XYZ file of C-alpha atoms in Angstrom:
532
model
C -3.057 -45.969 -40.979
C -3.850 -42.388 -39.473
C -6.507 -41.764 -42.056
C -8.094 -45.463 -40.883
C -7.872 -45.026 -37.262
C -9.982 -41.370 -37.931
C -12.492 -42.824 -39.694
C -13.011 -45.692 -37.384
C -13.383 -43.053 -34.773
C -15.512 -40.894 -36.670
C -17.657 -43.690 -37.225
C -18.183 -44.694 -33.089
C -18.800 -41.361 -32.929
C -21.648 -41.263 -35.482
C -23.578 -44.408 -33.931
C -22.874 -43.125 -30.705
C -25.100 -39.949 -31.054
C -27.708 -41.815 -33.790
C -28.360 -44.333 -30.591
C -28.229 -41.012 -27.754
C -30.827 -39.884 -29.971
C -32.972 -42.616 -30.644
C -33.361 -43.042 -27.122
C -34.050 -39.094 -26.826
C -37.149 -39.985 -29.109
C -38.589 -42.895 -27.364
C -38.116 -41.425 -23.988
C -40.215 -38.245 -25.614
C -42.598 -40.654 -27.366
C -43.113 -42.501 -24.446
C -43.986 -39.772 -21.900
C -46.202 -37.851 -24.646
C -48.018 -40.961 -24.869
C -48.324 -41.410 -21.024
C -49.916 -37.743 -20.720
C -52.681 -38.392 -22.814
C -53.606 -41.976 -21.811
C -53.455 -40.084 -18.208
C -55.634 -36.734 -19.396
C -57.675 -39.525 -21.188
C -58.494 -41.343 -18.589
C -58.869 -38.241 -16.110
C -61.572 -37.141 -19.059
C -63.520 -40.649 -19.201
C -63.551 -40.398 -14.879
C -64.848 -36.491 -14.915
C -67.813 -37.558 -17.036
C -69.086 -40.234 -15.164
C -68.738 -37.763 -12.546
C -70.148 -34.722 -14.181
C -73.654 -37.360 -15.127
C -73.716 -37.984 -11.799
C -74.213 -34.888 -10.822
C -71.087 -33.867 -9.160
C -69.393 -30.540 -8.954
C -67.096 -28.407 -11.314
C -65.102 -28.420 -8.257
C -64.670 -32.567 -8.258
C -63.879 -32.522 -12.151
C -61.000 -30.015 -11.829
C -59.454 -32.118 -8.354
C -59.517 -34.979 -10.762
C -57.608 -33.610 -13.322
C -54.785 -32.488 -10.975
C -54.620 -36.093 -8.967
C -54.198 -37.339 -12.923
C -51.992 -34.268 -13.125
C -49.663 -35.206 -9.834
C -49.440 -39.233 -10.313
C -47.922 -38.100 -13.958
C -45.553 -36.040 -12.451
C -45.168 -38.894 -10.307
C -44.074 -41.495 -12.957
C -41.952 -39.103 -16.009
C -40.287 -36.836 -12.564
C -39.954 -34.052 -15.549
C -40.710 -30.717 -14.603
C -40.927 -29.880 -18.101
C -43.691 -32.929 -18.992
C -45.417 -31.882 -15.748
C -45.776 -28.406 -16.648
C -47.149 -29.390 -20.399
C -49.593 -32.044 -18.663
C -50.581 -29.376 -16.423
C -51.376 -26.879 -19.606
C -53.115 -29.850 -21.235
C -55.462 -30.504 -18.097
C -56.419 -26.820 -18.673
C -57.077 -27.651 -22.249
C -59.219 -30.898 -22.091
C -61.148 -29.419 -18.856
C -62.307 -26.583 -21.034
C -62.339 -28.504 -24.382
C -65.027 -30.727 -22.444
C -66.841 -29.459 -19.183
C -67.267 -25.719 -19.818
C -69.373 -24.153 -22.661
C -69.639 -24.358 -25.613
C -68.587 -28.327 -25.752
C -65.720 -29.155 -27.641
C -64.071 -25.775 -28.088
C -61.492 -23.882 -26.265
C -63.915 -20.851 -26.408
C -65.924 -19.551 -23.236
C -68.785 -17.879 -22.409
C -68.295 -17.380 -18.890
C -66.094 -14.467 -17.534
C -64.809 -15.867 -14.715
C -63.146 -19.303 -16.337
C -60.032 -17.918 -17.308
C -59.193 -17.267 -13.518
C -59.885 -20.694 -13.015
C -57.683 -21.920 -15.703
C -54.688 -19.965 -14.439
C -54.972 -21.232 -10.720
C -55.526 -24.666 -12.003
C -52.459 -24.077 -14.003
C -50.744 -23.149 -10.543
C -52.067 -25.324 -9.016
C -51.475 -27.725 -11.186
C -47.710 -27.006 -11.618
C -46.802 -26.264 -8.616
C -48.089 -29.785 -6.855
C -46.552 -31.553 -9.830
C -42.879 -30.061 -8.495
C -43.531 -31.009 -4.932
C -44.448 -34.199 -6.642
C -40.740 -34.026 -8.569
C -39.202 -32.567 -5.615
C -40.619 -35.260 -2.771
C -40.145 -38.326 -5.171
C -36.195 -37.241 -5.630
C -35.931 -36.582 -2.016
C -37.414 -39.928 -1.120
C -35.262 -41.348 -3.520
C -31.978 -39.920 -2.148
C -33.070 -40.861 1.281
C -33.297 -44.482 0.440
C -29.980 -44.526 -1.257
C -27.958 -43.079 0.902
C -29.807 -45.096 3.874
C -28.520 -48.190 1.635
C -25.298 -46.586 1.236
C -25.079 -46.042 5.080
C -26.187 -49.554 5.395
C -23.064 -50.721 2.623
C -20.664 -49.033 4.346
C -21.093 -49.831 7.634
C -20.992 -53.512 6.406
C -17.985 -53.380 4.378
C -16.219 -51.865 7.721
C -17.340 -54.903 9.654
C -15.575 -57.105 6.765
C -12.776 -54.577 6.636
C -12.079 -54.820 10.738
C -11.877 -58.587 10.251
C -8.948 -58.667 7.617
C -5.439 -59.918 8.930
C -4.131 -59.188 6.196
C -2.807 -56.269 3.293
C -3.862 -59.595 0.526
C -7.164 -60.000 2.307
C -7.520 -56.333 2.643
C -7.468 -56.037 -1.122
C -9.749 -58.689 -1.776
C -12.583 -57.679 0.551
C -12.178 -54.210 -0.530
C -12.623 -55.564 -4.169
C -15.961 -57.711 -3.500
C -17.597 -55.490 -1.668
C -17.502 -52.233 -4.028
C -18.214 -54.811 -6.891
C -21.087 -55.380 -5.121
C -22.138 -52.198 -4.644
C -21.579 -50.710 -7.627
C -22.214 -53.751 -9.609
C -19.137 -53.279 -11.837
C -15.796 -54.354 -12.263
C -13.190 -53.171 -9.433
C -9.695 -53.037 -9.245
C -7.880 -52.706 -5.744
C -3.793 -51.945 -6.233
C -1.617 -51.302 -3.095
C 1.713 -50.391 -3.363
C 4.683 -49.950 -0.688
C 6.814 -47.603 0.800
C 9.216 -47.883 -2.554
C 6.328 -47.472 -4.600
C 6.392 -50.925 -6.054
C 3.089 -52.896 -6.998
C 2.535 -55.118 -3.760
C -0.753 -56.187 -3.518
C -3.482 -56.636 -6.388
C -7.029 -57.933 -6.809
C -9.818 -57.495 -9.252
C -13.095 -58.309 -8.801
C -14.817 -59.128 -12.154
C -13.425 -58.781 -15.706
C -9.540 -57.504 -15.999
C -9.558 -55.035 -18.431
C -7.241 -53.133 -15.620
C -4.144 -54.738 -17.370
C -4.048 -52.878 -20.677
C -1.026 -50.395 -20.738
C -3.877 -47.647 -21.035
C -5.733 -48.199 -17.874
C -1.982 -48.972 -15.891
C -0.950 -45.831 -16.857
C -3.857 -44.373 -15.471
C -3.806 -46.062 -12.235
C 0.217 -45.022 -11.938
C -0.582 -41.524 -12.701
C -3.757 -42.009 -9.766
C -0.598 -43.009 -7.360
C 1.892 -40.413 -8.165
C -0.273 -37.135 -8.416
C -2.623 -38.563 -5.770
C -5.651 -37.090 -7.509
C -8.685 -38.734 -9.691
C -8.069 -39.798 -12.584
C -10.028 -41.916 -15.418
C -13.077 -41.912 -16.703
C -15.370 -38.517 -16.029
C -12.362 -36.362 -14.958
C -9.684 -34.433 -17.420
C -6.695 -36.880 -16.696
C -7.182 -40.171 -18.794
C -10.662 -39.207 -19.823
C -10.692 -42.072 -22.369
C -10.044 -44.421 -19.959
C -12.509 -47.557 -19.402
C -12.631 -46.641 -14.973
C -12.654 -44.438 -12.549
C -9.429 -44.416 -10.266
C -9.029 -43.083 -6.712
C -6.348 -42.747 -4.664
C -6.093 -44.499 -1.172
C -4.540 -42.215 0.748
C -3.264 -42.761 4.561
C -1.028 -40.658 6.921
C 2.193 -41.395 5.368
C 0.892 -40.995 1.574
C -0.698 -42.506 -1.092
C -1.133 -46.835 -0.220
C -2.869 -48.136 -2.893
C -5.580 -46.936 -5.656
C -9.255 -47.907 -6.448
C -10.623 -48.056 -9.580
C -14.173 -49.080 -10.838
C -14.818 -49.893 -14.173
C -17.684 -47.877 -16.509
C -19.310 -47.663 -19.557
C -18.942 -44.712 -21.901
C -22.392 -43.093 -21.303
C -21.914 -44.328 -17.373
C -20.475 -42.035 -14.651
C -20.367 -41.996 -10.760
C -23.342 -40.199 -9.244
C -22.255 -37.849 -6.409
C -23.656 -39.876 -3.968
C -21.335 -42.364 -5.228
C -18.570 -40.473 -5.261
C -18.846 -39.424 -1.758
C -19.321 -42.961 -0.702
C -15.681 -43.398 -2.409
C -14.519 -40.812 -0.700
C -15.300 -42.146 2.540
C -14.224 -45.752 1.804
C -11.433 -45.269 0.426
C -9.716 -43.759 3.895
C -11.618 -46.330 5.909
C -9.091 -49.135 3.479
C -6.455 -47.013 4.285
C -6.877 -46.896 8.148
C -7.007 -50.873 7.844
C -4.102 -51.158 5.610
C -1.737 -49.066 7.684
C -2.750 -51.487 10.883
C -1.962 -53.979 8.916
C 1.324 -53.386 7.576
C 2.646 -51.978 10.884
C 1.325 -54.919 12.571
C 3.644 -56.889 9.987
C 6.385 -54.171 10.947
C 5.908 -55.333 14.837
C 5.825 -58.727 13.617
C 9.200 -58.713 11.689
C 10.601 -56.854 14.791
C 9.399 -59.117 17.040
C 10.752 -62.247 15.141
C 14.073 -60.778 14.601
C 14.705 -59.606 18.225
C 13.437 -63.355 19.230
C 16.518 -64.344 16.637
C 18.755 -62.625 17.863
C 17.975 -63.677 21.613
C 18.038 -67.489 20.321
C 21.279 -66.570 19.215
C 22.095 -65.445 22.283
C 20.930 -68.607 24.176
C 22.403 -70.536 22.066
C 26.013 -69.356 22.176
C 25.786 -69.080 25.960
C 24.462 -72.824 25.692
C 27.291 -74.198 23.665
C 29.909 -72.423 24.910
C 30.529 -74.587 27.893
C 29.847 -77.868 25.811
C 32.287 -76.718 23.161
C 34.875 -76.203 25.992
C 34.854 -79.317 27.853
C 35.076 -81.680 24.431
C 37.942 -79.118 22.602
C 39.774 -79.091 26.382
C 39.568 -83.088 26.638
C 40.952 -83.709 22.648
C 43.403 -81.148 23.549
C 44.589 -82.998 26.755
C 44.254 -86.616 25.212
C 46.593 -85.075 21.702
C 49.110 -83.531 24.659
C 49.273 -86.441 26.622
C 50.327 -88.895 23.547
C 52.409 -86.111 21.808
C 54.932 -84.930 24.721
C 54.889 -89.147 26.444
C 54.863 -90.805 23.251
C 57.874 -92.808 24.383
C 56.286 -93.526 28.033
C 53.015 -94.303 27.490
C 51.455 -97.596 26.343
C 50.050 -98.633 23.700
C 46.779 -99.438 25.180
C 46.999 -96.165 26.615
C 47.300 -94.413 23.855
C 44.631 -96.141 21.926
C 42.256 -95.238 24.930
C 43.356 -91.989 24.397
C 42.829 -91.920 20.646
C 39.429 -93.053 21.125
C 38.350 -90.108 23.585
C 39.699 -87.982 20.725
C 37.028 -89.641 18.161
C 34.390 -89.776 20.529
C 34.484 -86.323 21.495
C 35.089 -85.137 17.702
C 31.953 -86.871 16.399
C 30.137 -85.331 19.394
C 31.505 -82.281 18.384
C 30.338 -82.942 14.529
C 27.275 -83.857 15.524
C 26.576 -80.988 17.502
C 27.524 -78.623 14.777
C 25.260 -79.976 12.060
C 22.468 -79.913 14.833
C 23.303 -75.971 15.190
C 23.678 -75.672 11.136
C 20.474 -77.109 10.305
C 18.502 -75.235 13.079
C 20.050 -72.121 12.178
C 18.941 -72.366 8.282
C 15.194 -73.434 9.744
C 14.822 -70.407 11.487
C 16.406 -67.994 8.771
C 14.260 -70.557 6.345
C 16.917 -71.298 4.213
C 16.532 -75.206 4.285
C 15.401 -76.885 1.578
C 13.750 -79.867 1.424
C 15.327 -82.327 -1.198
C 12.516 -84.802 -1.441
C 13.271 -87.564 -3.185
C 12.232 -91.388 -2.789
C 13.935 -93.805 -0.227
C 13.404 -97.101 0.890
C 12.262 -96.805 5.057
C 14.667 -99.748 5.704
C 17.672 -97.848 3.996
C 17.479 -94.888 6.186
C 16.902 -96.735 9.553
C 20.151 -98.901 8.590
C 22.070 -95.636 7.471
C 21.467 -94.011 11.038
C 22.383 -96.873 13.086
C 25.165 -97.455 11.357
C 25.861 -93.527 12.510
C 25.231 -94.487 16.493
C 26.548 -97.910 16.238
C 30.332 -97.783 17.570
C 32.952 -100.397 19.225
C 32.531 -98.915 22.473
C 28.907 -98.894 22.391
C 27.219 -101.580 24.852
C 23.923 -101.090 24.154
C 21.706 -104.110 22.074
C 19.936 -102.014 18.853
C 17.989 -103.904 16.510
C 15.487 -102.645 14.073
C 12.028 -103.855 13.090
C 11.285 -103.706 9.742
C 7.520 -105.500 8.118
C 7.360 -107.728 5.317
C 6.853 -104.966 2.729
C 9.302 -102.944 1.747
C 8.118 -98.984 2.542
C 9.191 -96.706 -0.314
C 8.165 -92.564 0.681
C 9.602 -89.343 -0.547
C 11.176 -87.311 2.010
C 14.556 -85.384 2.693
C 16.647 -88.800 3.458
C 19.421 -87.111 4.566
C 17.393 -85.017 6.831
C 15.413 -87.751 8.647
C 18.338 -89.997 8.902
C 19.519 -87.091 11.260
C 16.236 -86.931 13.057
C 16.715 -91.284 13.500
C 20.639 -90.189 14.501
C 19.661 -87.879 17.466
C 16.800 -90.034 19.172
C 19.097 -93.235 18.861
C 22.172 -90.708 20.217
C 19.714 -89.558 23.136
C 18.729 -93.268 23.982
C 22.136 -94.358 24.314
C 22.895 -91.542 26.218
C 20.371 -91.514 28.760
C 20.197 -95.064 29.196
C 22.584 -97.411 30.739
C 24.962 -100.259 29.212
C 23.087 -103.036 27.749
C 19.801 -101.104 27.732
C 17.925 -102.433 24.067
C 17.242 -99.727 21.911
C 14.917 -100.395 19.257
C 13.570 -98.989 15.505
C 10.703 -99.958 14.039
C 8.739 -98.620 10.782
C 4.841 -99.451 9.694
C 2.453 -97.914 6.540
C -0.844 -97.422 8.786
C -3.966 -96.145 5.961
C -1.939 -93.011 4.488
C 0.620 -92.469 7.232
C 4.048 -94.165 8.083
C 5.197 -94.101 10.791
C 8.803 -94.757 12.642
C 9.101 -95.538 16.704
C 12.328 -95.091 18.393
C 12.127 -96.940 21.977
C 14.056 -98.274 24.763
C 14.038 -100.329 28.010
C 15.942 -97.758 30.542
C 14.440 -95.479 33.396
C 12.573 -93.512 31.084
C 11.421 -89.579 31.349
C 9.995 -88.396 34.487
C 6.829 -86.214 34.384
C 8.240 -82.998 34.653
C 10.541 -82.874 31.648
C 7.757 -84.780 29.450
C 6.384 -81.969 27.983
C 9.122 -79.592 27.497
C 11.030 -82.494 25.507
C 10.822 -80.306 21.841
C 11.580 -76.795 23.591
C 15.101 -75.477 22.113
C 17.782 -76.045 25.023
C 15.595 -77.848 27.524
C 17.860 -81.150 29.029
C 16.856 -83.423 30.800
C 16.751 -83.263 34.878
C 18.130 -86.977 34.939
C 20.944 -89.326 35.044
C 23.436 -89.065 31.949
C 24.689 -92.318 31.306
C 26.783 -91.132 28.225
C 29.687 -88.894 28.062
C 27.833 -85.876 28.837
C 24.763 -83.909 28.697
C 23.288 -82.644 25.113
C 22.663 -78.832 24.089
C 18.852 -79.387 24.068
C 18.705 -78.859 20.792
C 18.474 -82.348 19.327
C 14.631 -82.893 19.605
C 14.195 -79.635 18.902
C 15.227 -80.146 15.752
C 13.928 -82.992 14.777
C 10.068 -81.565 15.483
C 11.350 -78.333 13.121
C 12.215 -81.102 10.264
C 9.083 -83.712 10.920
C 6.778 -80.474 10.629
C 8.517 -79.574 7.702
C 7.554 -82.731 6.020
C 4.013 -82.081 7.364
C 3.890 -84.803 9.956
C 4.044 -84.819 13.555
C 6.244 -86.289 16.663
C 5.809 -87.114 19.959
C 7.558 -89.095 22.984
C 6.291 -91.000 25.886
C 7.113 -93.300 28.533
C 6.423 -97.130 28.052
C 4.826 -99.667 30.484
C 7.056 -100.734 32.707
C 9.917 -98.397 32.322
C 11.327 -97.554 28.762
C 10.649 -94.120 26.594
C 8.952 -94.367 22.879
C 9.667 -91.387 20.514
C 7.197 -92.023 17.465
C 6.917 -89.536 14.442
C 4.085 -89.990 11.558
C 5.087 -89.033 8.272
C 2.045 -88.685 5.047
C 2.554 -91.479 2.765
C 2.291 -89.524 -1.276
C -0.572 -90.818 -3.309
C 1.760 -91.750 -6.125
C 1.479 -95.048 -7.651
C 5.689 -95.028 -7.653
C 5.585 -94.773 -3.622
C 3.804 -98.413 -3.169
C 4.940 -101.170 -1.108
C 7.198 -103.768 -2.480
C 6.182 -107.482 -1.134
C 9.137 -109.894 -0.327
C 9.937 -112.365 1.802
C 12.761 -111.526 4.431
């Protein structure tokens, strides 16, 4: 198996160099073959010159213009300082005598060779020197021009996952290769990846060097001595408190990072780390922020049940006193009066408490919806059945349409929501007041209307009706006033379904509580026709 994996290895090596070579030859082959075509057609120029009657002078200026736009294309000192040597040669093979040999008769040619040589040579690097400079200038002018791009994307993140994948598109871009972006947190765990381009950043090799990038908090990869082997080049993203995350950019095996590029890595890669620290302490002030506003709600809302648990516990405990210590004195019809007051106040009680439960598991988002489908008509019976008591005066019928209306909610949950608007109407309106509960499918919404006939809601409580322990500032026709926690709640659990409520007075007097609900495009959630 050894013996195998050698040989295979042996053998990538071997086409490796035949290929580095081959190219060696046709890059040599190629700019040989560019001299002379050059020196050629300097030659063909300096004779029409030279018929026409024109200097020495002009033939050896064209020679070194042929001689600097050479330079010009190969940017090889080496090939410019043989084409400089060869425009000696053909300018004395040609235009000095005898014709057509590298002898001479006059004395003073050989000092003209050697400053044309010079000359020659010594334009051709400026040539070298200015084309390379230009060169640099315009990439790091586009480099300048990159970054200061990506940092406008960067500033616009909100977020470490958006963070990532910016950071990831843009270097792609620019280096128009495959790029990983891996942040980690304060435990070192892997929190927040995105690659740009092919994922060859999975394979145990290229983790290991990406882990080893976060731990030593050094290069590592492809071009340096850790992980040589590896398919990319990693960098660590390093920040005030330590390394946050790690770059790395894929590469062929004859490809490395110029030092231009490196250095635009190296500036980058603190920019992302700048941005990601905002980020995550802007998270930090958010978590802070949200539990200090939990723990004030708590606050608020023991101070705002404390009182209403009070008065309910000190009137069951007065009623149970009453009938225990005068059970022999008091009437019957006393007693049952008494009784009553005892369940009244105990299912206010109830209520109350599963109106605290399920608002407490909303904001620590522990409910769950149970969706399941239920008939419309089922639920509005189940939460009138809920309101409707002996001692309740008030007229509540329901309005159902022809269809049955099948949709796939929490039942349980919006039965509670139809239990605390009909448990608000009948407390804030009088005796005899008619409460009603209607349903309708309307295009892809359904939607349920809880309304009434009393005094209604005056303006300045309208739009604080959903805020968390806002009562109302008017008459209380029940037993006594609510927590402010009822509507509340049911907003929490209609936006949980992802529909919306709202309440408003009716024309003459009365109050309408309506809440829209998404009928599910599933052929099992239809409409049923019958005839009622």
């Amino acid at each position: 198996m050894c013996k195998k994996k050698v040989n295979t290895v042996t053998k990538e090596a071997s086409s490796k160099k035949y290929f580095d070579n081959l190219n060696k030859i046709s890059t040599t082959i190629y700019n040989i073959a560019t001299m002379f075509v050059m020196l050629a057609l300097c030659t063909g120029i300096s004779i029409f010159f030279k018929r026409n009657g024109s200097l020495e002078s002009d033939i050896v200026m064209v020679y070194l213009m042929g001689i600097i736009v050479f330079s010009y294309l190969v940017s090889s000192y080496f090939y410019s300082f043989l084409a400089a040597v060869c425009g000696v040669l053909f300018y004395n093979f040609f235009f000095t005598e005898p014709y057509f040999t590298l002898q001479v008769y006059n004395p003073g040619y050989p000092v003209t060779f050697l400053i044309m040589f010079i000359v020659g040579s010594f334009i051709s690097t400026l040539t070298i020197r200015l084309k390379s400079q230009t060169s640099l200038a315009e990439e790091r002018e586009q480099r300048f021009k990159s970054l200061y791009q990506i940092e406008r994307k960067l500033l616009g993140v909100k977020s470490s996952e958006s963070l990532a994948k910016v950071s990831a598109e843009e270097l792609a871009k620019q280096f128009s290769a495959d790029v990983l972006v891996q942040f980690f947190d304060n435990s070192g765990q892997a929190q927040n990846r995105y690659v740009e381009g092919s994922d060859f950043f999975g394979d145990d090799k290229e983790r290991l060097a990406c882990y080893e990038t976060y731990h030593s908090a050094n290069c590592c990869g492809h071009g340096t001595t850790l992980f040589p082997k590896s398919k990319a080049y990693y960098l660590p993203v390093i920040g005030q408190g330590g390394v946050l995350g790690v770059i790395g950019i894929g590469l062929t095996k004859s490809l490395v990072l110029t030092p231009l590029q490196m250095k635009f890595l190296d500036t980058i890669a603190p920019q992302i780390a700048v941005v990601l620290e905002r980020e995550r302490l802007y998270e930090k002030q958010e978590e802070t922020q949200i539990q200090v506003q939990r723990e004030r709600l708590r606050t608020d809302m023991l101070r705002a049940i404390s009182h209403d648990l009070r008065t309910p516990l000190t009137s069951i405990m007065g009623s149970a006193s009453t009938i225990i210590y005068n059970f022999a004195t008091v009437s019957d019809d006393i007693k049952k009066e008494f009784l009553h007051n005892i369940y009244n106040d105990a299912s206010w009680l109830n209520e109350m408490v599963e109106n605290i439960l399920n608002m407490t598991r909303i904001d620590e988002g522990k409910i769950a919806l149970n969706l399941e489908q239920e008939a419309a008509e089922e639920i509005i019976a189940e939460a009138i059945s809920h309101v409707k008591k002996p001692t309740n005066k008030h007229i509540i019928t329901a309005k159902m349409p022809a269809d049955i209306i099948l949709l796939k909610v929490d039942g349980v949950l919006i039965t509670q929501v139809l239990v605390n608007l009909l448990g608000n109407a009948i407390n804030y309106t009088p005796e005899g007041t008619e409460i009603s509960v209607s349903v309708n499918k309307i295009e892809n919404e359904i939607i349920f209307e809880v309304s009434d006939n009393g005094p209604g809601i005056s303006e300045t409580d309208l739009p604080h009706m959903f805020e968390r322990f806002y009562s109302q500032h008017t008459k209380v026709y029940g037993t006594r006033h609510g927590t402010g926690l009822g509507l509340s709640l049911c907003k929490s659990i209609i936006e949980a379904h992802g529909g919306k409520i709202d309440i408003h007075n009716r024309e003459p007097h009365g109050t309408v509580v309506r809440f829209c609900l998404p009928a599910k495009e599933d052929p099992n959630d239809a409409t049923i026709s019958l005839s009622r």
